Amino acid sequence: SDHINLTGFSPLTGADAPAPLHGRFVDLTDAYSSRLRTIAKSVDPTLREGVYMGFHGPHFETPAEIRAARVWGADLVGMSTVMETIAARHMGLEVLALSLATNLAAGISGEKLSGDEVLAIGKASATRVGGLLADILKKIDLEKN
């Protein structure tokens, strides 16, 4: 439903984009469309909403960063989503973000984090996530017509 940008970057840095883009300062009040979130939850009521904290990467977060993320109200952390959302909102697009939690964050399980494990879980979830996306897109298309 929202994000915290700790990447230290913005995709809007640099020369201002020409029209028809929506200016340098983009309102992110409703960055993740409440309309699209409602549609997604109607397709799969088990989907949960939360606050995503974006880190720069490409490395896993430290246990201290995860503790700080909790204090700041983050429910999930990762290295994607935030830049894409800001850029999409800058273009006037409506955004729905779905995140697949592929591992427990550093310091939660006591286990070492593994990029191979993250990729394996992503691959194992591909059919379910692909089906979910297809169903959401169908519902959006039906709503338009």
PDB file of C-alpha atoms in Angstrom:
ATOM      1  CA  SER A   1       0.000   0.000   0.000  1.00  0.00           C
ATOM      2  CA  ASP A   2       3.043   2.280   0.363  1.00  0.00           C
ATOM      3  CA  HIS A   3       6.829   2.318   0.314  1.00  0.00           C
ATOM      4  CA  ILE A   4       9.830   3.814   2.053  1.00  0.00           C
ATOM      5  CA  ASN A   5      12.667   4.692  -0.328  1.00  0.00           C
ATOM      6  CA  LEU A   6      16.043   3.997   1.277  1.00  0.00           C
ATOM      7  CA  THR A   7      17.859   3.486  -1.998  1.00  0.00           C
ATOM      8  CA  GLY A   8      19.344   6.968  -1.857  1.00  0.00           C
ATOM      9  CA  PHE A   9      18.207   7.535  -5.436  1.00  0.00           C
ATOM     10  CA  SER A  10      15.293   8.760  -7.516  1.00  0.00           C
ATOM     11  CA  PRO A  11      14.652   7.866 -11.146  1.00  0.00           C
ATOM     12  CA  LEU A  12      13.689  11.518 -11.603  1.00  0.00           C
ATOM     13  CA  THR A  13      17.201  12.814 -10.899  1.00  0.00           C
ATOM     14  CA  GLY A  14      18.730  14.713 -13.804  1.00  0.00           C
ATOM     15  CA  ALA A  15      17.263  16.927 -16.471  1.00  0.00           C
ATOM     16  CA  ASP A  16      13.534  17.493 -16.179  1.00  0.00           C
ATOM     17  CA  ALA A  17      11.551  15.327 -18.567  1.00  0.00           C
ATOM     18  CA  PRO A  18       9.678  17.004 -21.421  1.00  0.00           C
ATOM     19  CA  ALA A  19       5.876  17.070 -21.614  1.00  0.00           C
ATOM     20  CA  PRO A  20       3.657  15.069 -21.455  1.00  0.00           C
ATOM     21  CA  LEU A  21       5.333  13.685 -18.335  1.00  0.00           C
ATOM     22  CA  HIS A  22       4.096  15.065 -15.073  1.00  0.00           C
ATOM     23  CA  GLY A  23       6.796  17.406 -13.794  1.00  0.00           C
ATOM     24  CA  ARG A  24       9.753  16.966 -11.511  1.00  0.00           C
ATOM     25  CA  PHE A  25       7.812  16.589  -8.251  1.00  0.00           C
ATOM     26  CA  VAL A  26       5.496  13.601  -8.407  1.00  0.00           C
ATOM     27  CA  ASP A  27       2.741  13.160  -5.833  1.00  0.00           C
ATOM     28  CA  LEU A  28       3.159   9.682  -4.345  1.00  0.00           C
ATOM     29  CA  THR A  29       0.227   9.980  -1.929  1.00  0.00           C
ATOM     30  CA  ASP A  30      -1.555   7.102  -3.663  1.00  0.00           C
ATOM     31  CA  ALA A  31       1.508   5.614  -5.372  1.00  0.00           C
ATOM     32  CA  TYR A  32      -0.091   2.173  -5.290  1.00  0.00           C
ATOM     33  CA  SER A  33      -3.592   2.505  -6.706  1.00  0.00           C
ATOM     34  CA  SER A  34      -6.309   1.715  -4.180  1.00  0.00           C
ATOM     35  CA  ARG A  35      -8.545   0.726  -7.119  1.00  0.00           C
ATOM     36  CA  LEU A  36      -6.031  -1.820  -8.412  1.00  0.00           C
ATOM     37  CA  ARG A  37      -5.329  -3.126  -4.896  1.00  0.00           C
ATOM     38  CA  THR A  38      -9.067  -3.716  -4.433  1.00  0.00           C
ATOM     39  CA  ILE A  39      -9.223  -5.615  -7.726  1.00  0.00           C
ATOM     40  CA  ALA A  40      -6.203  -7.742  -6.783  1.00  0.00           C
ATOM     41  CA  LYS A  41      -7.724  -8.637  -3.400  1.00  0.00           C
ATOM     42  CA  SER A  42     -11.023  -9.540  -5.069  1.00  0.00           C
ATOM     43  CA  VAL A  43      -9.074 -12.034  -7.209  1.00  0.00           C
ATOM     44  CA  ASP A  44      -7.118 -13.419  -4.235  1.00  0.00           C
ATOM     45  CA  PRO A  45      -8.404 -12.434  -0.778  1.00  0.00           C
ATOM     46  CA  THR A  46      -5.281 -13.931   0.839  1.00  0.00           C
ATOM     47  CA  LEU A  47      -3.121 -11.103  -0.548  1.00  0.00           C
ATOM     48  CA  ARG A  48      -1.829  -8.865   2.230  1.00  0.00           C
ATOM     49  CA  GLU A  49      -1.118  -5.166   2.056  1.00  0.00           C
ATOM     50  CA  GLY A  50       1.868  -3.534   3.625  1.00  0.00           C
ATOM     51  CA  VAL A  51       4.707  -1.066   3.456  1.00  0.00           C
ATOM     52  CA  TYR A  52       7.692  -2.009   1.288  1.00  0.00           C
ATOM     53  CA  MET A  53      11.120  -0.637   2.160  1.00  0.00           C
ATOM     54  CA  GLY A  54      13.429  -0.373  -0.819  1.00  0.00           C
ATOM     55  CA  PHE A  55      17.174  -0.770  -0.318  1.00  0.00           C
ATOM     56  CA  HIS A  56      19.789  -0.144  -2.997  1.00  0.00           C
ATOM     57  CA  GLY A  57      21.496  -3.555  -3.040  1.00  0.00           C
ATOM     58  CA  PRO A  58      22.760  -5.673  -4.687  1.00  0.00           C
ATOM     59  CA  HIS A  59      23.232  -7.306  -1.308  1.00  0.00           C
ATOM     60  CA  PHE A  60      20.984  -8.585   1.434  1.00  0.00           C
ATOM     61  CA  GLU A  61      20.223  -6.241   4.298  1.00  0.00           C
ATOM     62  CA  THR A  62      21.944  -6.472   7.671  1.00  0.00           C
ATOM     63  CA  PRO A  63      20.102  -7.557  10.832  1.00  0.00           C
ATOM     64  CA  ALA A  64      20.393  -3.941  12.096  1.00  0.00           C
ATOM     65  CA  GLU A  65      18.794  -2.619   8.904  1.00  0.00           C
ATOM     66  CA  ILE A  66      15.932  -5.082   9.339  1.00  0.00           C
ATOM     67  CA  ARG A  67      15.396  -3.955  12.937  1.00  0.00           C
ATOM     68  CA  ALA A  68      15.351  -0.330  11.722  1.00  0.00           C
ATOM     69  CA  ALA A  69      12.896  -1.250   8.954  1.00  0.00           C
ATOM     70  CA  ARG A  70      10.493  -2.660  11.543  1.00  0.00           C
ATOM     71  CA  VAL A  71      10.751   0.498  13.659  1.00  0.00           C
ATOM     72  CA  TRP A  72      10.022   2.620  10.578  1.00  0.00           C
ATOM     73  CA  GLY A  73       6.918   0.558   9.762  1.00  0.00           C
ATOM     74  CA  ALA A  74       8.135  -1.641   6.914  1.00  0.00           C
ATOM     75  CA  ASP A  75       6.489  -5.025   6.434  1.00  0.00           C
ATOM     76  CA  LEU A  76       8.751  -6.227   3.624  1.00  0.00           C
ATOM     77  CA  VAL A  77      12.149  -5.183   2.295  1.00  0.00           C
ATOM     78  CA  GLY A  78      13.766  -5.599  -1.079  1.00  0.00           C
ATOM     79  CA  MET A  79      15.810  -4.091  -3.876  1.00  0.00           C
ATOM     80  CA  SER A  80      13.139  -3.438  -6.498  1.00  0.00           C
ATOM     81  CA  THR A  81       9.686  -1.879  -6.894  1.00  0.00           C
ATOM     82  CA  VAL A  82      10.401   1.611  -5.551  1.00  0.00           C
ATOM     83  CA  MET A  83      12.259   3.054  -8.568  1.00  0.00           C
ATOM     84  CA  GLU A  84       9.791   1.484 -10.997  1.00  0.00           C
ATOM     85  CA  THR A  85       6.840   2.886  -9.048  1.00  0.00           C
ATOM     86  CA  ILE A  86       8.235   6.419  -8.962  1.00  0.00           C
ATOM     87  CA  ALA A  87       8.984   6.311 -12.703  1.00  0.00           C
ATOM     88  CA  ALA A  88       5.526   4.922 -13.517  1.00  0.00           C
ATOM     89  CA  ARG A  89       3.769   7.555 -11.404  1.00  0.00           C
ATOM     90  CA  HIS A  90       5.881  10.221 -13.122  1.00  0.00           C
ATOM     91  CA  MET A  91       4.403   8.995 -16.407  1.00  0.00           C
ATOM     92  CA  GLY A  92       0.892   9.215 -14.973  1.00  0.00           C
ATOM     93  CA  LEU A  93       0.415   5.455 -14.773  1.00  0.00           C
ATOM     94  CA  GLU A  94      -1.670   3.641 -12.202  1.00  0.00           C
ATOM     95  CA  VAL A  95       0.500   1.205 -10.214  1.00  0.00           C
ATOM     96  CA  LEU A  96      -0.152  -2.159  -8.606  1.00  0.00           C
ATOM     97  CA  ALA A  97       2.848  -3.816  -6.991  1.00  0.00           C
ATOM     98  CA  LEU A  98       2.913  -7.449  -5.951  1.00  0.00           C
ATOM     99  CA  SER A  99       5.861  -8.735  -3.940  1.00  0.00           C
ATOM    100  CA  LEU A 100       6.809 -12.357  -3.463  1.00  0.00           C
ATOM    101  CA  ALA A 101       8.609 -12.876  -0.151  1.00  0.00           C
ATOM    102  CA  THR A 102      11.355 -15.331  -1.068  1.00  0.00           C
ATOM    103  CA  ASN A 103      13.304 -15.402   2.195  1.00  0.00           C
ATOM    104  CA  LEU A 104      13.222 -14.328   5.806  1.00  0.00           C
ATOM    105  CA  ALA A 105      15.289 -11.192   6.252  1.00  0.00           C
ATOM    106  CA  ALA A 106      18.699 -11.152   7.911  1.00  0.00           C
ATOM    107  CA  GLY A 107      18.632 -11.919  11.613  1.00  0.00           C
ATOM    108  CA  ILE A 108      15.120 -13.395  11.670  1.00  0.00           C
ATOM    109  CA  SER A 109      15.777 -17.103  11.123  1.00  0.00           C
ATOM    110  CA  GLY A 110      19.407 -17.326  12.178  1.00  0.00           C
ATOM    111  CA  GLU A 111      20.213 -18.921   8.816  1.00  0.00           C
ATOM    112  CA  LYS A 112      22.567 -17.431   6.245  1.00  0.00           C
ATOM    113  CA  LEU A 113      20.818 -15.851   3.288  1.00  0.00           C
ATOM    114  CA  SER A 114      21.282 -17.385  -0.147  1.00  0.00           C
ATOM    115  CA  GLY A 115      20.698 -15.878  -3.572  1.00  0.00           C
ATOM    116  CA  ASP A 116      20.274 -19.399  -4.939  1.00  0.00           C
ATOM    117  CA  GLU A 117      17.444 -20.033  -2.458  1.00  0.00           C
ATOM    118  CA  VAL A 118      15.735 -16.798  -3.485  1.00  0.00           C
ATOM    119  CA  LEU A 119      15.903 -17.797  -7.160  1.00  0.00           C
ATOM    120  CA  ALA A 120      14.635 -21.321  -6.431  1.00  0.00           C
ATOM    121  CA  ILE A 121      11.629 -20.016  -4.494  1.00  0.00           C
ATOM    122  CA  GLY A 122      10.903 -17.530  -7.272  1.00  0.00           C
ATOM    123  CA  LYS A 123      10.969 -20.301  -9.879  1.00  0.00           C
ATOM    124  CA  ALA A 124       8.784 -22.557  -7.726  1.00  0.00           C
ATOM    125  CA  SER A 125       6.219 -19.752  -7.383  1.00  0.00           C
ATOM    126  CA  ALA A 126       6.199 -18.722 -11.043  1.00  0.00           C
ATOM    127  CA  THR A 127       3.067 -20.639 -12.055  1.00  0.00           C
ATOM    128  CA  ARG A 128       1.010 -19.357  -9.132  1.00  0.00           C
ATOM    129  CA  VAL A 129       2.193 -15.765  -9.539  1.00  0.00           C
ATOM    130  CA  GLY A 130       1.706 -15.889 -13.312  1.00  0.00           C
ATOM    131  CA  GLY A 131      -1.840 -17.159 -12.852  1.00  0.00           C
ATOM    132  CA  LEU A 132      -2.561 -14.468 -10.284  1.00  0.00           C
ATOM    133  CA  LEU A 133      -1.298 -11.752 -12.632  1.00  0.00           C
ATOM    134  CA  ALA A 134      -3.353 -13.141 -15.521  1.00  0.00           C
ATOM    135  CA  ASP A 135      -6.503 -13.200 -13.375  1.00  0.00           C
ATOM    136  CA  ILE A 136      -5.921  -9.647 -12.146  1.00  0.00           C
ATOM    137  CA  LEU A 137      -5.391  -8.405 -15.702  1.00  0.00           C
ATOM    138  CA  LYS A 138      -8.587 -10.158 -16.853  1.00  0.00           C
ATOM    139  CA  LYS A 139     -10.556  -8.490 -14.070  1.00  0.00           C
ATOM    140  CA  ILE A 140      -9.085  -5.073 -14.918  1.00  0.00           C
ATOM    141  CA  ASP A 141      -9.976  -5.633 -18.578  1.00  0.00           C
ATOM    142  CA  LEU A 142     -13.541  -6.652 -17.673  1.00  0.00           C
ATOM    143  CA  GLU A 143     -13.903  -3.556 -15.516  1.00  0.00           C
ATOM    144  CA  LYS A 144     -12.851  -1.333 -18.439  1.00  0.00           C
ATOM    145  CA  ASN A 145     -15.448  -2.847 -20.770  1.00  0.00           C
TER     146      ASN A 145
END
